[in-house]
Coordinates of C-alpha atoms and ligand atoms in Angstrom, one line a residue:
X1 CA 68.7 63.4 108.5
X2 CA 72.4 64.1 107.5
X3 CA 74.6 65.2 110.2
X4 CA 75.7 68.9 109.9
X5 CA 79.4 69.4 109.1
X6 CA 80.9 71.6 111.9
X7 CA 84.2 73.4 112.2
X8 CA 85.4 74.5 115.6
X9 CA 87.6 77.6 115.8
X10 CA 90.0 77.8 118.6
X11 CA 93.0 79.9 119.8
X12 CA 94.0 78.0 123.0
X13 CA 93.5 74.9 125.2
X14 CA 90.3 73.8 123.4
X15 CA 88.4 72.2 126.3
X16 CA 85.1 73.3 124.8
X17 CA 86.2 71.9 121.5
X18 CA 86.9 68.6 123.2
X19 CA 83.4 68.7 124.7
X20 CA 81.9 69.1 121.3
X21 CA 84.0 66.3 119.8
X22 CA 83.0 64.0 122.6
X23 CA 79.3 64.8 122.1
X24 CA 79.6 64.2 118.4
X25 CA 81.1 60.8 118.9
X26 CA 77.5 59.6 119.5
X27 CA 76.1 58.5 116.1
X28 CA 72.8 60.0 117.1
X29 CA 74.2 63.5 117.6
X30 CA 73.0 65.7 114.7
X31 CA 76.4 67.2 114.0
X32 CA 79.9 66.0 113.3
X33 CA 83.1 67.9 114.0
X34 CA 85.0 67.6 110.7
X35 CA 87.6 70.4 111.2
X36 CA 89.3 72.3 113.9
X37 CA 91.0 75.6 112.9
X38 CA 93.3 77.6 115.0
X39 CA 94.8 81.1 114.4
X40 CA 97.5 80.2 116.9
X41 CA 100.0 77.6 115.6
X42 CA 101.0 76.7 119.2
X43 CA 97.4 76.2 120.5
X44 CA 97.3 73.2 122.8
X45 CA 93.8 72.4 121.4
X46 CA 95.3 71.5 118.1
X47 CA 97.2 68.5 119.6
X48 CA 94.0 67.5 121.4
X49 CA 92.1 67.6 118.1
X50 CA 94.7 65.5 116.3
X51 CA 94.6 63.0 119.2
X52 CA 90.9 62.8 118.7
X53 CA 91.4 62.1 115.0
X54 CA 90.0 65.3 113.8
X55 CA 91.4 67.2 110.8
X56 CA 93.1 70.5 111.8
X57 CA 94.2 73.6 110.0
X58 CA 96.2 76.6 111.1
X59 CA 95.4 80.0 109.7
X60 CA 97.8 82.3 111.5
X61 CA 96.5 85.9 111.6
X62 CA 100.0 87.4 111.9
X63 CA 101.0 87.4 108.3
X64 CA 97.9 89.4 107.5
X65 CA 98.7 92.2 109.8
X66 CA 95.9 94.6 110.2
X67 CA 94.0 93.2 107.2
X68 CA 91.3 91.3 109.1
X69 CA 89.3 90.5 106.0
X70 CA 92.3 88.9 104.3
X71 CA 92.8 86.7 107.3
X72 CA 89.1 85.8 107.2
X73 CA 89.2 85.1 103.5
X74 CA 91.9 82.5 104.2
X75 CA 89.7 81.1 107.0
X76 CA 86.7 81.0 104.7
X77 CA 88.7 79.1 102.1
X78 CA 89.4 76.3 104.7
X79 CA 85.8 76.2 105.7
X80 CA 84.6 76.0 102.2
X81 CA 87.2 73.3 101.3
X82 CA 85.7 71.1 104.0
X83 CA 82.0 71.8 103.2
X84 CA 81.4 73.3 106.6
X85 CA 77.8 74.2 107.4
X86 CA 78.1 75.4 111.0
X87 CA 81.0 77.2 112.7
X88 CA 81.5 77.1 116.5
X89 CA 83.8 79.6 118.1
X90 CA 85.4 78.0 121.2
X91 CA 87.9 80.3 122.8
X92 CA 88.7 81.9 119.5
X93 CA 90.4 85.2 120.3
X94 CA 89.9 87.2 117.1
X95 CA 87.2 89.7 116.5
X96 CA 85.4 88.9 113.3
X97 CA 84.4 91.5 110.7
X98 CA 80.8 92.1 109.6
X99 CA 81.9 90.7 106.2
X100 CA 82.7 87.3 107.8
X101 CA 79.8 87.3 110.2
X102 CA 77.3 87.9 107.3
X103 CA 78.6 84.8 105.5
X104 CA 77.6 82.7 108.5
X105 CA 74.5 84.4 109.7
X106 CA 72.5 82.0 111.8
X107 CA 75.3 79.4 111.5
X108 CA 78.0 80.9 113.6
X109 CA 78.0 80.2 117.3
X110 CA 80.1 81.4 120.2
X111 CA 80.4 80.5 123.9
X112 CA 81.0 83.3 126.4
X113 CA 81.8 82.7 130.1
X114 CA 79.1 85.0 131.5
X115 CA 75.3 85.3 131.6
X116 CA 75.1 87.8 128.7
X117 CA 74.4 90.6 128.4
X118 CA 76.3 90.9 131.7
X119 CA 80.1 90.9 131.5
X120 CA 80.9 91.1 127.8
X121 CA 84.6 90.9 127.0
X122 CA 87.5 89.5 128.9
X123 CA 88.2 88.6 132.6
X124 CA 84.5 87.9 133.2
X125 CA 85.0 85.9 136.4
X126 CA 87.1 88.5 138.2
X127 CA 84.6 91.2 137.1
X128 CA 81.6 89.1 138.3
X129 CA 83.3 88.7 141.7
X130 CA 84.1 92.4 141.9
X131 CA 80.5 93.2 141.1
X132 CA 79.3 90.9 143.8
X133 CA 76.8 89.1 141.7
X134 CA 75.3 85.9 143.2
X135 CA 75.0 84.1 140.0
X136 CA 77.4 83.8 137.0
X137 CA 77.5 81.3 134.2
X138 CA 77.9 80.9 130.4
X139 CA 76.0 81.7 127.2
X140 CA 76.0 80.2 123.8
X141 CA 74.8 82.8 121.2
X142 CA 74.7 83.4 117.5
X143 CA 77.5 85.8 116.5
X144 CA 76.6 89.2 115.2
X145 CA 79.1 92.0 114.3
X146 CA 79.0 93.5 117.8
X147 CA 81.2 91.6 120.2
X148 CA 79.5 89.1 122.7
X149 CA 76.0 90.2 121.5
X150 CA 73.6 88.3 119.3
X151 CA 70.6 86.1 120.0
X152 CA 71.1 83.8 123.0
X153 CA 70.6 80.1 122.2
X154 CA 71.3 78.7 125.7
X155 CA 72.5 79.8 129.1
X156 CA 73.7 77.9 132.1
X157 CA 74.0 79.5 135.5
X158 CA 76.4 78.7 138.4
X159 CA 76.2 80.1 141.9
X160 CA 79.0 82.4 143.1
X161 CA 80.2 81.0 146.5
X162 CA 81.8 82.7 149.4
X163 CA 85.5 82.5 149.1
X164 CA 85.5 82.1 145.3
X165 CA 88.5 83.3 143.4
X166 CA 88.4 84.0 139.7
X167 CA 90.0 80.6 139.2
X168 CA 87.5 78.6 141.3
X169 CA 84.6 80.4 139.7
X170 CA 86.0 79.9 136.2
X171 CA 86.3 76.2 136.9
X172 CA 82.7 76.0 138.0
X173 CA 81.5 77.9 134.9
X174 CA 83.7 75.8 132.6
X175 CA 81.9 72.6 133.7
X176 CA 78.7 74.3 132.7
X177 CA 80.2 75.4 129.4
X178 CA 81.1 71.8 128.6
X179 CA 77.5 70.7 129.0
X180 CA 76.0 73.8 127.5
X181 CA 77.8 74.0 124.1
X182 CA 76.9 70.5 123.0
X183 CA 73.3 71.1 123.9
X184 CA 73.2 74.4 122.0
X185 CA 74.9 72.9 118.9
X186 CA 72.4 70.1 119.0
X187 CA 69.5 72.5 118.9
X188 CA 70.9 74.4 116.0
X189 CA 71.9 71.3 114.1
X190 CA 68.5 69.9 114.5
X191 CA 67.0 73.1 113.1
X192 CA 65.0 73.8 116.2
X193 CA 66.3 77.4 116.7
X194 CA 64.6 80.3 114.9
X195 CA 65.6 83.9 115.2
X196 CA 62.6 86.1 115.6
X197 CA 63.0 89.9 116.2
X198 CA 66.6 89.3 117.2
X199 CA 65.8 86.6 119.8
X200 CA 66.0 82.8 119.6
X201 CA 62.9 80.7 119.8
X202 CA 63.6 77.0 120.5
X203 CA 60.8 74.8 119.2
X204 CA 58.8 78.1 119.0
X205 CA 59.4 79.0 122.7
X206 CA 61.8 81.4 124.4
X207 CA 65.1 79.8 125.5
X208 CA 65.4 79.1 129.3
X209 CA 68.4 79.1 131.6
X210 CA 69.6 75.8 133.0
X211 CA 72.3 75.1 135.5
Ligands
LIG1 C1 86.1 79.5 127.6 O1 85.8 80.0 128.9 C2 85.1 80.2 126.6 O2 83.9 80.5 127.2 C3 85.8 81.5 126.3 O3 87.2 81.1 126.3 C4 87.4 80.0 127.1 C5 88.0 78.9 126.2 O4 88.4 77.8 126.8 N1 85.3 82.0 125.1 P1 88.7 76.5 126.0 O5 89.8 76.8 125.0 O6 87.4 76.0 125.4 O7 89.2 75.5 127.0

């Protein structure tokens, strides 16, 4: 089966992007990372992508001001020019409009550093500590217009330990993210994920949480 052509969208350091690139180095992996796009010209992740020999593009959102769709049309042109089939958001800090999300329905993935539906939005680690939860983690899900929602493809849990700071907890969760995202992308690229009534079935069964 032909490997799926994947673009990774970033805004920052790109450690999840690197995890995807590393996984895709294996010829048996069902997806190849053919493009990395950043909305931030200064994103450190861009340098890491170049070092890995991946093509990069910058679509700066600033010149488009409040016109989100115009920004997304520029993004869409890059994706189309590279024949992209699946898009992975990896620390991409722009909200996407329903217009863009619809183009990529079932082919647009995001990773969020929490066990959704808990702790949508930013500063998840500090909020998890403040809430006193015993378990935190990460979620890969399909993107829908509502932020940090959408069918869950895979989740990975991490224990919250006594004495954790937001930084130590984030580091523990990040390790999980780096394992989880390649696993989730593999499932999608292999066509093993079906959305039924707003939920993902993997090989016909509900997804389970791993650590
Ligand atoms: C990750 O924690 C990811 O879950 C969140 O933003 C962070 C991005 O980190 N969406 P990196 O750029 O992949 O290193």
